[in-house]
C-alpha positions as a LaTeX table, in Angstrom:
\begin{tabular}{lrrr}
\hline
Residue & $x$ (\AA) & $y$ (\AA) & $z$ (\AA) \\
\hline
Met1 & $-11.94$ & $-26.66$ & 6.15 \\
Asn2 & $-8.93$ & $-25.15$ & 8.61 \\
Tyr3 & $-8.03$ & $-21.96$ & 8.62 \\
Thr4 & $-4.38$ & $-23.55$ & 7.05 \\
Glu5 & $-6.46$ & $-25.01$ & 4.41 \\
Ala6 & $-8.70$ & $-21.71$ & 3.22 \\
Val7 & $-5.36$ & $-19.76$ & 2.88 \\
Asp8 & $-3.79$ & $-22.46$ & 1.15 \\
Tyr9 & $-6.99$ & $-22.33$ & $-1.22$ \\
Ile10 & $-7.02$ & $-18.78$ & $-1.82$ \\
Leu11 & $-3.20$ & $-18.29$ & $-2.79$ \\
Asn12 & $-4.05$ & $-20.94$ & $-5.38$ \\
Val13 & $-6.32$ & $-19.13$ & $-6.78$ \\
Pro14 & $-4.46$ & $-17.12$ & $-9.72$ \\
Lys15 & $-3.52$ & $-13.55$ & $-9.07$ \\
Phe16 & $-2.46$ & $-11.89$ & $-12.13$ \\
Thr17 & $-5.09$ & $-13.04$ & $-14.89$ \\
Thr18 & $-8.11$ & $-11.67$ & $-16.18$ \\
Lys19 & $-10.20$ & $-9.46$ & $-14.16$ \\
Asn20 & $-14.14$ & $-10.70$ & $-13.36$ \\
Lys21 & $-16.28$ & $-7.37$ & $-14.81$ \\
Pro22 & $-17.39$ & $-5.37$ & $-11.73$ \\
Glu23 & $-21.40$ & $-7.03$ & $-12.36$ \\
His24 & $-19.68$ & $-10.56$ & $-11.17$ \\
Thr25 & $-18.39$ & $-8.98$ & $-7.77$ \\
Arg26 & $-22.10$ & $-6.77$ & $-7.34$ \\
Glu27 & $-23.73$ & $-10.43$ & $-7.77$ \\
Leu28 & $-21.49$ & $-12.14$ & $-5.43$ \\
Leu29 & $-22.00$ & $-9.06$ & $-2.72$ \\
Lys30 & $-26.14$ & $-9.24$ & $-3.29$ \\
Arg31 & $-25.83$ & $-13.41$ & $-2.53$ \\
Leu32 & $-24.10$ & $-12.61$ & 0.74 \\
Gly33 & $-26.57$ & $-9.81$ & 1.50 \\
His34 & $-24.68$ & $-6.67$ & 0.20 \\
Pro35 & $-22.35$ & $-6.62$ & 3.28 \\
Asp36 & $-20.80$ & $-3.40$ & 2.16 \\
Arg37 & $-23.41$ & $-1.51$ & 2.80 \\
Gly38 & $-24.05$ & 0.34 & 6.27 \\
Met39 & $-20.38$ & 1.62 & 6.81 \\
Lys40 & $-18.82$ & 4.55 & 5.92 \\
Val41 & $-16.01$ & 3.71 & 3.43 \\
Ile42 & $-12.98$ & 6.06 & 2.79 \\
His43 & $-12.64$ & 4.41 & $-0.70$ \\
Val44 & $-8.10$ & 5.23 & $-1.43$ \\
Ala45 & $-6.46$ & 4.53 & $-4.95$ \\
Gly46 & $-3.55$ & 5.92 & $-6.53$ \\
Thr47 & 0.11 & 4.60 & $-7.98$ \\
Asn48 & 1.93 & 5.35 & $-4.90$ \\
Gly49 & 1.26 & 5.60 & $-1.06$ \\
Lys50 & $-2.16$ & 4.27 & $-0.80$ \\
Gly51 & $-1.50$ & 1.97 & 1.73 \\
Ser52 & 0.75 & 4.49 & 3.83 \\
Val53 & $-2.68$ & 6.80 & 3.47 \\
Cys54 & $-4.96$ & 4.44 & 4.19 \\
Ala55 & $-3.33$ & 3.80 & 7.69 \\
Phe56 & $-3.08$ & 7.37 & 8.61 \\
Leu57 & $-6.44$ & 8.01 & 8.07 \\
Ser58 & $-7.14$ & 4.55 & 10.16 \\
Glu59 & $-5.01$ & 5.79 & 12.83 \\
Met60 & $-6.79$ & 9.20 & 13.29 \\
Leu61 & $-10.32$ & 7.14 & 13.15 \\
Val62 & $-9.61$ & 4.45 & 15.54 \\
Leu63 & $-7.68$ & 6.89 & 18.17 \\
Ala64 & $-11.12$ & 9.44 & 18.04 \\
Gly65 & $-12.93$ & 6.31 & 19.53 \\
Lys66 & $-14.43$ & 4.92 & 15.58 \\
Arg67 & $-15.00$ & 1.20 & 15.51 \\
Thr68 & $-12.44$ & 1.51 & 11.74 \\
Ala69 & $-11.80$ & $-1.18$ & 9.66 \\
Leu70 & $-9.22$ & $-1.40$ & 7.47 \\
Phe71 & $-8.90$ & $-3.50$ & 3.95 \\
Thr72 & $-4.83$ & $-3.23$ & 2.46 \\
Ser73 & $-2.89$ & $-5.22$ & $-0.11$ \\
Pro74 & $-0.96$ & $-7.52$ & $-0.24$ \\
His75 & 0.41 & $-8.64$ & 3.07 \\
Leu76 & 3.99 & $-8.96$ & 4.06 \\
Val77 & 3.57 & $-12.46$ & 6.16 \\
Arg78 & $-0.29$ & $-13.47$ & 6.86 \\
Ile79 & $-3.09$ & $-13.16$ & 4.94 \\
Asn80 & $-4.97$ & $-11.77$ & 7.90 \\
Glu81 & $-2.40$ & $-8.68$ & 7.70 \\
Arg82 & $-4.91$ & $-7.04$ & 4.70 \\
Phe83 & $-8.44$ & $-7.19$ & 7.36 \\
Gln84 & $-7.73$ & $-5.26$ & 10.28 \\
Ile85 & $-10.20$ & $-4.08$ & 12.96 \\
Asp86 & $-8.98$ & $-1.31$ & 14.97 \\
Gln87 & $-5.23$ & $-1.58$ & 13.52 \\
Val88 & $-5.40$ & $-5.13$ & 14.56 \\
Pro89 & $-5.29$ & $-7.74$ & 11.88 \\
Ile90 & $-8.60$ & $-10.07$ & 12.49 \\
Ser91 & $-8.35$ & $-13.52$ & 14.34 \\
Asp92 & $-8.04$ & $-17.43$ & 12.42 \\
Glu93 & $-11.53$ & $-18.13$ & 13.57 \\
Leu94 & $-13.02$ & $-14.72$ & 11.69 \\
Phe95 & $-11.11$ & $-15.17$ & 8.83 \\
Leu96 & $-12.41$ & $-18.87$ & 8.52 \\
Glu97 & $-15.73$ & $-18.15$ & 9.30 \\
Ser98 & $-15.94$ & $-15.34$ & 6.48 \\
Tyr99 & $-14.03$ & $-17.03$ & 3.86 \\
Leu100 & $-16.33$ & $-20.11$ & 4.17 \\
Glu101 & $-19.42$ & $-18.07$ & 3.93 \\
Val102 & $-18.05$ & $-15.95$ & 0.56 \\
Gln103 & $-16.85$ & $-19.32$ & $-0.83$ \\
Ala104 & $-20.32$ & $-21.15$ & $-0.58$ \\
Lys105 & $-21.85$ & $-18.39$ & $-2.97$ \\
Ile106 & $-19.21$ & $-18.53$ & $-5.26$ \\
Asp107 & $-19.49$ & $-22.11$ & $-5.51$ \\
Glu108 & $-23.32$ & $-21.77$ & $-5.89$ \\
Met109 & $-22.19$ & $-19.01$ & $-8.50$ \\
Val110 & $-19.91$ & $-21.56$ & $-10.36$ \\
Glu111 & $-22.58$ & $-24.46$ & $-10.84$ \\
Glu112 & $-24.96$ & $-22.03$ & $-12.46$ \\
Gly113 & $-21.40$ & $-21.27$ & $-14.99$ \\
Leu114 & $-20.77$ & $-17.97$ & $-13.81$ \\
Pro115 & $-16.85$ & $-17.19$ & $-13.19$ \\
His116 & $-14.96$ & $-17.82$ & $-10.24$ \\
Ala117 & $-13.99$ & $-15.62$ & $-8.04$ \\
Thr118 & $-10.68$ & $-13.73$ & $-9.07$ \\
Tyr119 & $-7.96$ & $-13.87$ & $-5.72$ \\
Phe120 & $-8.61$ & $-10.41$ & $-4.97$ \\
Glu121 & $-12.56$ & $-10.36$ & $-5.71$ \\
Leu122 & $-12.57$ & $-13.60$ & $-3.25$ \\
Leu123 & $-10.45$ & $-11.25$ & $-0.32$ \\
Tyr124 & $-12.28$ & $-8.34$ & $-0.78$ \\
Ala125 & $-15.68$ & $-10.25$ & $-0.03$ \\
Thr126 & $-14.41$ & $-11.70$ & 2.33 \\
Ala127 & $-13.29$ & $-8.46$ & 3.84 \\
Met128 & $-16.63$ & $-7.08$ & 3.81 \\
Val129 & $-17.75$ & $-9.86$ & 5.43 \\
Ala130 & $-15.55$ & $-9.80$ & 8.30 \\
Phe131 & $-16.07$ & $-6.28$ & 8.85 \\
Gln132 & $-19.81$ & $-6.42$ & 9.08 \\
Lys133 & $-19.64$ & $-8.87$ & 11.48 \\
Glu134 & $-17.21$ & $-6.69$ & 13.37 \\
Arg135 & $-19.78$ & $-3.80$ & 13.17 \\
Ala136 & $-17.31$ & $-1.03$ & 12.19 \\
Glu137 & $-19.17$ & 1.99 & 11.40 \\
Tyr138 & $-15.56$ & 3.30 & 9.46 \\
Val139 & $-14.15$ & 1.05 & 6.86 \\
Val140 & $-10.98$ & 2.52 & 5.11 \\
Leu141 & $-10.70$ & 0.93 & 1.37 \\
Glu142 & $-7.53$ & 0.64 & $-0.53$ \\
Thr143 & $-8.17$ & $-0.55$ & $-3.84$ \\
Gly144 & $-6.18$ & $-3.25$ & $-5.61$ \\
Leu145 & $-5.26$ & $-1.96$ & $-8.86$ \\
Gly146 & $-6.15$ & 0.43 & $-11.21$ \\
Gly147 & $-9.62$ & 1.66 & $-9.60$ \\
Arg148 & $-12.38$ & 2.37 & $-12.81$ \\
Leu149 & $-12.92$ & $-1.43$ & $-12.76$ \\
Asp150 & $-11.30$ & $-2.95$ & $-9.72$ \\
Ala151 & $-13.63$ & $-4.98$ & $-7.12$ \\
Thr152 & $-13.72$ & $-2.55$ & $-4.34$ \\
Asn153 & $-15.16$ & $-0.26$ & $-6.73$ \\
Thr154 & $-18.78$ & $-1.79$ & $-6.35$ \\
Ile155 & $-18.59$ & 0.45 & $-3.20$ \\
Glu156 & $-21.77$ & 2.42 & $-3.48$ \\
His157 & $-22.11$ & 5.57 & $-1.76$ \\
Pro158 & $-18.80$ & 6.18 & $-0.09$ \\
Leu159 & $-18.01$ & 9.35 & 2.12 \\
Ala160 & $-15.09$ & 10.26 & 0.15 \\
Thr161 & $-12.58$ & 9.10 & $-2.08$ \\
Val162 & $-8.86$ & 9.87 & $-1.95$ \\
Ile163 & $-6.50$ & 9.62 & $-4.91$ \\
Thr164 & $-2.47$ & 9.71 & $-4.20$ \\
Ser165 & 0.57 & 10.01 & $-6.64$ \\
Ile166 & 0.09 & 8.69 & $-10.01$ \\
Ser167 & 2.80 & 7.24 & $-12.17$ \\
Leu168 & 3.67 & 4.86 & $-14.57$ \\
Asp169 & 3.07 & 1.15 & $-13.28$ \\
His170 & 1.49 & $-1.98$ & $-13.95$ \\
Thr171 & 1.44 & $-0.59$ & $-18.07$ \\
Glu172 & 0.35 & $-3.26$ & $-19.23$ \\
Ile173 & $-2.93$ & $-3.57$ & $-17.38$ \\
Leu174 & $-3.72$ & 0.47 & $-16.72$ \\
Gly175 & $-2.10$ & 1.65 & $-19.88$ \\
Asp176 & 1.07 & 3.57 & $-20.44$ \\
Thr177 & 0.63 & 7.20 & $-20.36$ \\
Ile178 & $-0.02$ & 9.33 & $-16.97$ \\
Glu179 & $-3.05$ & 10.57 & $-18.37$ \\
Glu180 & $-4.45$ & 7.00 & $-18.96$ \\
Ile181 & $-3.55$ & 5.35 & $-15.55$ \\
Ala182 & $-5.26$ & 8.56 & $-14.27$ \\
Val183 & $-8.43$ & 7.91 & $-16.25$ \\
Glu184 & $-8.39$ & 4.08 & $-14.02$ \\
Lys185 & $-7.82$ & 6.06 & $-10.78$ \\
Ala186 & $-9.80$ & 8.60 & $-11.32$ \\
Gly187 & $-12.75$ & 5.64 & $-12.02$ \\
Ile188 & $-13.45$ & 5.66 & $-8.21$ \\
Ile189 & $-14.86$ & 9.27 & $-8.16$ \\
Lys190 & $-18.68$ & 8.86 & $-7.41$ \\
Ala191 & $-21.46$ & 11.30 & $-7.78$ \\
Gly192 & $-21.66$ & 14.41 & $-5.67$ \\
Val193 & $-18.91$ & 12.49 & $-3.43$ \\
Pro194 & $-15.95$ & 14.46 & $-2.76$ \\
Val195 & $-12.28$ & 13.41 & $-3.79$ \\
Ile196 & $-9.22$ & 14.65 & $-2.04$ \\
Tyr197 & $-6.00$ & 14.34 & $-4.64$ \\
Asp198 & $-2.36$ & 14.56 & $-4.78$ \\
Gly199 & $-2.15$ & 17.61 & $-6.74$ \\
Arg200 & 1.36 & 17.83 & $-8.30$ \\
Asn201 & 1.05 & 16.34 & $-11.00$ \\
Lys202 & $-1.25$ & 18.46 & $-13.98$ \\
Glu203 & $-1.30$ & 15.42 & $-16.20$ \\
Ala204 & $-3.37$ & 13.58 & $-13.48$ \\
Glu205 & $-4.43$ & 16.79 & $-11.96$ \\
Lys206 & $-6.63$ & 17.55 & $-15.53$ \\
Val207 & $-7.95$ & 14.30 & $-15.79$ \\
Ile208 & $-8.80$ & 13.76 & $-11.91$ \\
Leu209 & $-10.81$ & 17.52 & $-12.29$ \\
Glu210 & $-12.38$ & 16.81 & $-15.24$ \\
Arg211 & $-14.18$ & 13.62 & $-13.93$ \\
Ala212 & $-14.77$ & 15.18 & $-10.97$ \\
Glu213 & $-16.66$ & 18.23 & $-12.76$ \\
Gln214 & $-18.29$ & 15.11 & $-14.55$ \\
Met215 & $-19.49$ & 13.05 & $-11.82$ \\
His216 & $-20.43$ & 17.12 & $-9.82$ \\
Ala217 & $-17.65$ & 15.77 & $-6.81$ \\
Pro218 & $-15.71$ & 18.76 & $-5.40$ \\
Ala219 & $-12.52$ & 18.01 & $-5.38$ \\
Phe220 & $-9.48$ & 19.23 & $-3.22$ \\
Gly221 & $-5.82$ & 19.13 & $-4.16$ \\
Leu222 & $-3.25$ & 18.67 & $-2.33$ \\
Arg223 & $-0.01$ & 21.12 & $-3.35$ \\
Glu224 & 3.51 & 21.30 & $-2.41$ \\
Glu225 & 3.19 & 25.00 & $-1.13$ \\
Met226 & 0.45 & 23.33 & 1.36 \\
Tyr227 & 3.40 & 21.59 & 3.45 \\
Glu228 & 7.33 & 22.65 & 4.61 \\
Ile229 & 9.54 & 20.59 & 6.02 \\
Leu230 & 10.91 & 21.71 & 9.01 \\
Gly231 & 13.27 & 19.17 & 9.95 \\
Asn232 & 14.21 & 15.48 & 10.22 \\
Thr233 & 16.32 & 13.08 & 12.65 \\
Asp234 & 17.02 & 9.62 & 11.14 \\
Lys235 & 13.75 & 8.29 & 12.11 \\
Ser236 & 11.29 & 10.67 & 11.72 \\
Ile237 & 10.39 & 14.28 & 9.96 \\
Asp238 & 8.77 & 17.25 & 11.29 \\
Phe239 & 6.72 & 19.14 & 9.04 \\
Ser240 & 4.12 & 22.74 & 9.11 \\
Leu241 & 1.28 & 21.93 & 7.52 \\
Asn242 & $-0.97$ & 25.17 & 6.14 \\
Cys243 & $-4.45$ & 24.15 & 4.68 \\
Gly244 & $-8.00$ & 24.60 & 5.46 \\
Tyr245 & $-8.17$ & 23.42 & 9.15 \\
Tyr246 & $-4.64$ & 23.65 & 10.05 \\
Glu247 & $-3.21$ & 26.78 & 10.15 \\
His248 & 0.96 & 26.68 & 10.68 \\
Thr249 & 0.53 & 23.07 & 12.32 \\
Lys250 & 3.33 & 21.25 & 13.30 \\
Val251 & 3.56 & 17.41 & 12.34 \\
Thr252 & 5.87 & 14.65 & 12.96 \\
Ala253 & 5.57 & 11.87 & 10.58 \\
Pro254 & 7.56 & 8.97 & 12.34 \\
Tyr255 & 9.70 & 7.79 & 9.15 \\
Leu256 & 12.62 & 9.08 & 7.57 \\
Ala257 & 11.62 & 8.95 & 4.29 \\
Pro258 & 10.44 & 13.03 & 2.57 \\
Tyr259 & 7.09 & 11.03 & 0.42 \\
Gln260 & 5.47 & 9.97 & 4.24 \\
Val261 & 5.23 & 14.08 & 4.38 \\
Arg262 & 2.98 & 14.45 & 1.42 \\
Asn263 & 1.43 & 10.95 & 2.44 \\
Ser264 & 0.49 & 11.70 & 6.19 \\
Ala265 & $-0.27$ & 15.58 & 4.66 \\
Leu266 & $-2.46$ & 14.19 & 2.44 \\
Ala267 & $-4.34$ & 12.28 & 4.88 \\
Leu268 & $-4.91$ & 15.16 & 7.11 \\
Leu269 & $-6.43$ & 17.03 & 4.46 \\
Ala270 & $-8.68$ & 14.03 & 3.28 \\
Met271 & $-9.65$ & 13.74 & 7.26 \\
Asp272 & $-10.55$ & 17.78 & 7.07 \\
Val273 & $-12.87$ & 17.13 & 3.97 \\
Ile274 & $-14.73$ & 14.08 & 5.72 \\
Asp275 & $-14.98$ & 15.87 & 9.14 \\
Thr276 & $-16.65$ & 18.72 & 8.60 \\
Asp277 & $-18.06$ & 18.91 & 11.92 \\
Arg278 & $-14.50$ & 18.86 & 13.87 \\
Glu279 & $-15.09$ & 16.42 & 15.71 \\
Ile280 & $-12.02$ & 14.74 & 15.69 \\
Pro281 & $-9.40$ & 18.02 & 16.78 \\
Ile282 & $-5.99$ & 18.89 & 15.38 \\
Asp283 & $-4.19$ & 17.53 & 17.94 \\
Leu284 & $-5.46$ & 14.32 & 18.22 \\
Arg285 & $-5.44$ & 13.92 & 14.10 \\
Val286 & $-1.75$ & 15.32 & 14.48 \\
Glu287 & $-1.18$ & 12.75 & 16.80 \\
Ala288 & $-2.30$ & 9.97 & 15.50 \\
Ile289 & 0.32 & 10.47 & 12.34 \\
Gly290 & 2.86 & 10.27 & 14.63 \\
Lys291 & 1.56 & 7.11 & 16.03 \\
Thr292 & 0.95 & 5.33 & 13.07 \\
Arg293 & 3.13 & 2.52 & 11.58 \\
Trp294 & 2.48 & 0.91 & 8.08 \\
Gln295 & 4.72 & $-2.20$ & 7.21 \\
Gly296 & 7.00 & $-2.21$ & 4.46 \\
Arg297 & 7.17 & 1.66 & 3.63 \\
Met298 & 10.57 & 2.90 & 4.86 \\
Glu299 & 10.23 & 1.16 & 7.74 \\
Thr300 & 12.90 & 0.04 & 10.45 \\
Ile301 & 12.53 & $-3.41$ & 11.36 \\
Leu302 & 16.14 & $-3.33$ & 13.09 \\
Pro303 & 18.44 & $-1.08$ & 14.51 \\
Gly304 & 20.17 & 0.27 & 10.99 \\
Val305 & 17.91 & $-1.85$ & 9.08 \\
Val306 & 15.04 & $-0.32$ & 6.71 \\
Val307 & 12.86 & $-2.25$ & 4.82 \\
Asp308 & 10.88 & $-0.75$ & 1.60 \\
Gly309 & 8.67 & $-1.63$ & $-0.95$ \\
Ala310 & 9.36 & 0.28 & $-3.82$ \\
His311 & 9.19 & $-1.24$ & $-7.14$ \\
Asn312 & 8.29 & 1.38 & $-9.44$ \\
Ser313 & 9.82 & 4.22 & $-10.98$ \\
Asp314 & 8.22 & 6.76 & $-8.70$ \\
Gly315 & 8.95 & 4.37 & $-5.62$ \\
Ile316 & 12.37 & 3.94 & $-6.56$ \\
Ala317 & 12.31 & 7.99 & $-7.33$ \\
Glu318 & 11.31 & 8.54 & $-3.28$ \\
Phe319 & 13.51 & 5.71 & $-2.28$ \\
Val320 & 16.63 & 7.52 & $-3.91$ \\
Arg321 & 16.07 & 10.88 & $-1.97$ \\
Thr322 & 15.43 & 9.47 & 0.78 \\
Val323 & 18.94 & 7.36 & 0.77 \\
Gln324 & 20.62 & 10.42 & $-0.65$ \\
Asn325 & 19.21 & 12.53 & 2.56 \\
Val326 & 21.91 & 9.94 & 4.87 \\
Gln327 & 24.47 & 8.48 & 2.77 \\
Asp328 & 26.58 & 11.54 & 3.82 \\
Arg329 & 26.24 & 10.67 & 7.88 \\
Tyr330 & 26.72 & 6.74 & 6.92 \\
Arg331 & 27.91 & 3.54 & 5.21 \\
Ile332 & 25.15 & 2.29 & 3.08 \\
Val333 & 24.38 & $-1.06$ & 1.74 \\
Leu334 & 21.44 & $-2.46$ & 0.33 \\
Leu335 & 19.57 & $-6.04$ & $-0.42$ \\
Phe336 & 17.99 & $-5.77$ & $-3.44$ \\
Ser337 & 15.62 & $-8.07$ & $-5.85$ \\
Ala338 & 12.92 & $-7.70$ & $-8.03$ \\
Val339 & 9.91 & $-9.50$ & $-9.69$ \\
Val340 & 10.05 & $-10.21$ & $-14.12$ \\
Glu341 & 7.22 & $-7.32$ & $-15.13$ \\
Lys342 & 8.99 & $-4.57$ & $-13.38$ \\
Asp343 & 11.40 & $-2.19$ & $-15.10$ \\
Tyr344 & 14.22 & $-3.81$ & $-12.23$ \\
Glu345 & 17.22 & $-2.51$ & $-15.03$ \\
Lys346 & 16.21 & 1.20 & $-14.92$ \\
Met347 & 15.58 & 0.74 & $-11.35$ \\
Ile348 & 18.97 & $-0.21$ & $-10.36$ \\
Glu349 & 19.96 & 2.46 & $-13.13$ \\
Thr350 & 18.60 & 5.08 & $-10.96$ \\
Ile351 & 19.61 & 3.76 & $-7.97$ \\
Cys352 & 23.89 & 3.29 & $-8.89$ \\
Thr353 & 23.80 & 6.81 & $-10.57$ \\
Gln354 & 21.81 & 8.56 & $-7.58$ \\
Thr355 & 22.96 & 6.85 & $-4.67$ \\
Asn356 & 26.86 & 5.39 & $-3.31$ \\
Pro357 & 26.27 & 2.19 & $-1.73$ \\
Ala358 & 29.43 & 0.61 & $-0.28$ \\
Ala359 & 28.00 & $-2.41$ & $-1.15$ \\
Val360 & 24.92 & $-4.34$ & $-2.42$ \\
Val361 & 23.96 & $-7.99$ & $-1.58$ \\
Val362 & 21.18 & $-9.05$ & $-4.89$ \\
Thr363 & 18.88 & $-12.18$ & $-4.68$ \\
Glu364 & 16.01 & $-13.57$ & $-5.97$ \\
Ile365 & 12.07 & $-13.70$ & $-4.60$ \\
Lys366 & 10.62 & $-17.63$ & $-4.71$ \\
Gly367 & 7.95 & $-18.27$ & $-7.00$ \\
Asp368 & 7.20 & $-17.91$ & $-10.97$ \\
Arg369 & 8.11 & $-14.54$ & $-11.27$ \\
Ile370 & 11.67 & $-14.75$ & $-10.42$ \\
Val371 & 14.68 & $-13.00$ & $-11.78$ \\
Pro372 & 17.70 & $-15.03$ & $-11.10$ \\
Ala373 & 20.41 & $-13.07$ & $-8.82$ \\
Glu374 & 22.93 & $-13.14$ & $-11.20$ \\
Glu375 & 21.06 & $-11.52$ & $-13.47$ \\
Leu376 & 20.43 & $-9.07$ & $-11.09$ \\
Ser377 & 23.90 & $-8.61$ & $-10.49$ \\
Leu378 & 25.08 & $-8.02$ & $-14.08$ \\
Val379 & 22.83 & $-5.08$ & $-14.40$ \\
Phe380 & 24.72 & $-3.53$ & $-10.58$ \\
Gln381 & 28.02 & $-4.55$ & $-12.29$ \\
Ala382 & 27.47 & $-2.33$ & $-15.33$ \\
His383 & 26.45 & 0.60 & $-13.44$ \\
Thr384 & 28.25 & 0.69 & $-9.65$ \\
Lys385 & 31.73 & 0.09 & $-8.83$ \\
Ala386 & 30.91 & $-1.00$ & $-5.31$ \\
Cys387 & 31.12 & $-4.62$ & $-4.16$ \\
Val388 & 28.45 & $-6.67$ & $-5.61$ \\
Val389 & 27.25 & $-9.50$ & $-3.77$ \\
Thr390 & 25.47 & $-12.36$ & $-5.79$ \\
Gln391 & 23.29 & $-14.85$ & $-3.38$ \\
Pro392 & 20.26 & $-16.39$ & $-4.52$ \\
Asp393 & 18.95 & $-17.86$ & $-0.74$ \\
Ile394 & 17.59 & $-14.95$ & 0.74 \\
Arg395 & 18.52 & $-15.97$ & 4.14 \\
Ala396 & 21.83 & $-15.95$ & 3.23 \\
Ala397 & 21.80 & $-12.85$ & 1.34 \\
Phe398 & 20.06 & $-10.84$ & 4.30 \\
Glu399 & 22.89 & $-12.44$ & 6.88 \\
Gln400 & 25.59 & $-10.93$ & 4.54 \\
Ala401 & 24.15 & $-7.71$ & 4.33 \\
Leu402 & 23.89 & $-7.43$ & 7.73 \\
Ala403 & 27.76 & $-8.40$ & 8.46 \\
Leu404 & 28.39 & $-5.82$ & 5.25 \\
Lys405 & 26.05 & $-3.41$ & 7.00 \\
Glu406 & 28.88 & $-2.64$ & 9.73 \\
Asp407 & 28.26 & 0.41 & 11.68 \\
Gly408 & 25.86 & 1.74 & 9.11 \\
Leu409 & 22.73 & 1.59 & 7.24 \\
Leu410 & 20.99 & $-1.79$ & 5.61 \\
Phe411 & 18.21 & $-0.53$ & 2.90 \\
Cys412 & 16.14 & $-3.41$ & 1.97 \\
Ala413 & 14.17 & $-2.73$ & $-1.38$ \\
Gly414 & 12.97 & $-3.74$ & $-5.16$ \\
Ser415 & 9.92 & $-5.93$ & $-4.05$ \\
Leu416 & 7.11 & $-5.86$ & $-1.44$ \\
Tyr417 & 8.07 & $-9.42$ & $-2.04$ \\
Leu418 & 11.38 & $-9.09$ & $-0.60$ \\
Val419 & 10.00 & $-7.25$ & 2.42 \\
Gly420 & 8.23 & $-10.21$ & 2.97 \\
Glu421 & 10.34 & $-12.66$ & 2.84 \\
Ile422 & 12.86 & $-10.76$ & 5.65 \\
Lys423 & 10.03 & $-10.08$ & 7.68 \\
Thr424 & 9.24 & $-13.81$ & 7.89 \\
Ile425 & 12.50 & $-14.76$ & 8.85 \\
Leu426 & 12.78 & $-11.91$ & 11.54 \\
Glu427 & 9.37 & $-13.47$ & 12.61 \\
Glu428 & 10.88 & $-16.97$ & 12.58 \\
Lys429 & 13.98 & $-16.15$ & 14.50 \\
Lys430 & 11.57 & $-14.48$ & 17.38 \\
Asp431 & 9.74 & $-17.71$ & 17.49 \\
Ala432 & 12.40 & $-19.50$ & 18.23 \\
Leu433 & 14.04 & $-17.74$ & 20.96 \\
Ser434 & 10.28 & $-17.83$ & 22.48 \\
\hline
\end{tabular}
């Protein structure tokens, strides 16, 4: 089996199916010789901001000279993006070698009558094998879905757990209230292990603190009074952080989205809790924040072109805040698509009632989770007087949106899958030119 065949096999394992119990993941890791042990793990859960917080933490550790692995999801273009060593995706060769070891144990378990590993379970096990081979000292580990029953929650003794903002998403799986979802996220808290969390939502905080008390886990909440925005440009935001080791420390978050202030502040607070000996000094931590680049989250991919994977109510609310900050100075064009299980009608209504795009281009994502572009267009037309262009083909839609942008800003939003498609288009153009 070669790399391409391995990736094709993995992509054909159902992504959204019934999870195996954690005991199944533990058995798989046991048969692999427990590659998850022997590394210092920072385990991150939450509804929004998980990937960004992981990226900020990883950058701090890498800049400090620590051999650091990063496991995140989803990937946008190539599956290797999910597995990084010192901020670089692992090689195709390492991926294939690690995957084949995992698949051999999965086949062995299936022959004994045990269930096949799920898509995410397979990727997680592959990550742990690859990271062990690369002799990673630290692993920054993002949960897949939820936390309590997530495959990553088989980590036995993490260095710390981090819980980002909690809001309603995947309600059909995690519950339809903040408290129910918070219970799932707080399930990653381990006995005696510090938890650092976003303390803005009091309903979520109550659940997190109750779980922390049960597990005798020290809890550290990030509160809004701990940071203050000082100013912003169209590429970055300056803020002051005042908590723990940080006394009115000036930080630059290299994004135009205000939510990245909160994510970077949470990562800085987490590092303060983790690095109790202050081995990584303030100036290096701050420098790392300024250097962090995270794909698909208010990412500028071309001059005046920003992609954002906002795909739930909280994410769209943050997306709206960002657009509001710039729409008085720029012509705004929106390229939008969504997947069927998301509340896209509410997402569209929020965007249309709280921002003023000059034009909207609506397209559709490939696959069985498609929402037809025509259907999305009808929802936009019910809520905005802006020009709405319907173009099912993503390539053609992107070109039309670029033309409509003129000298303004183009925002591409609604789904990480849309972001991935656009980045693939740009990669192919780059390859063709070279």
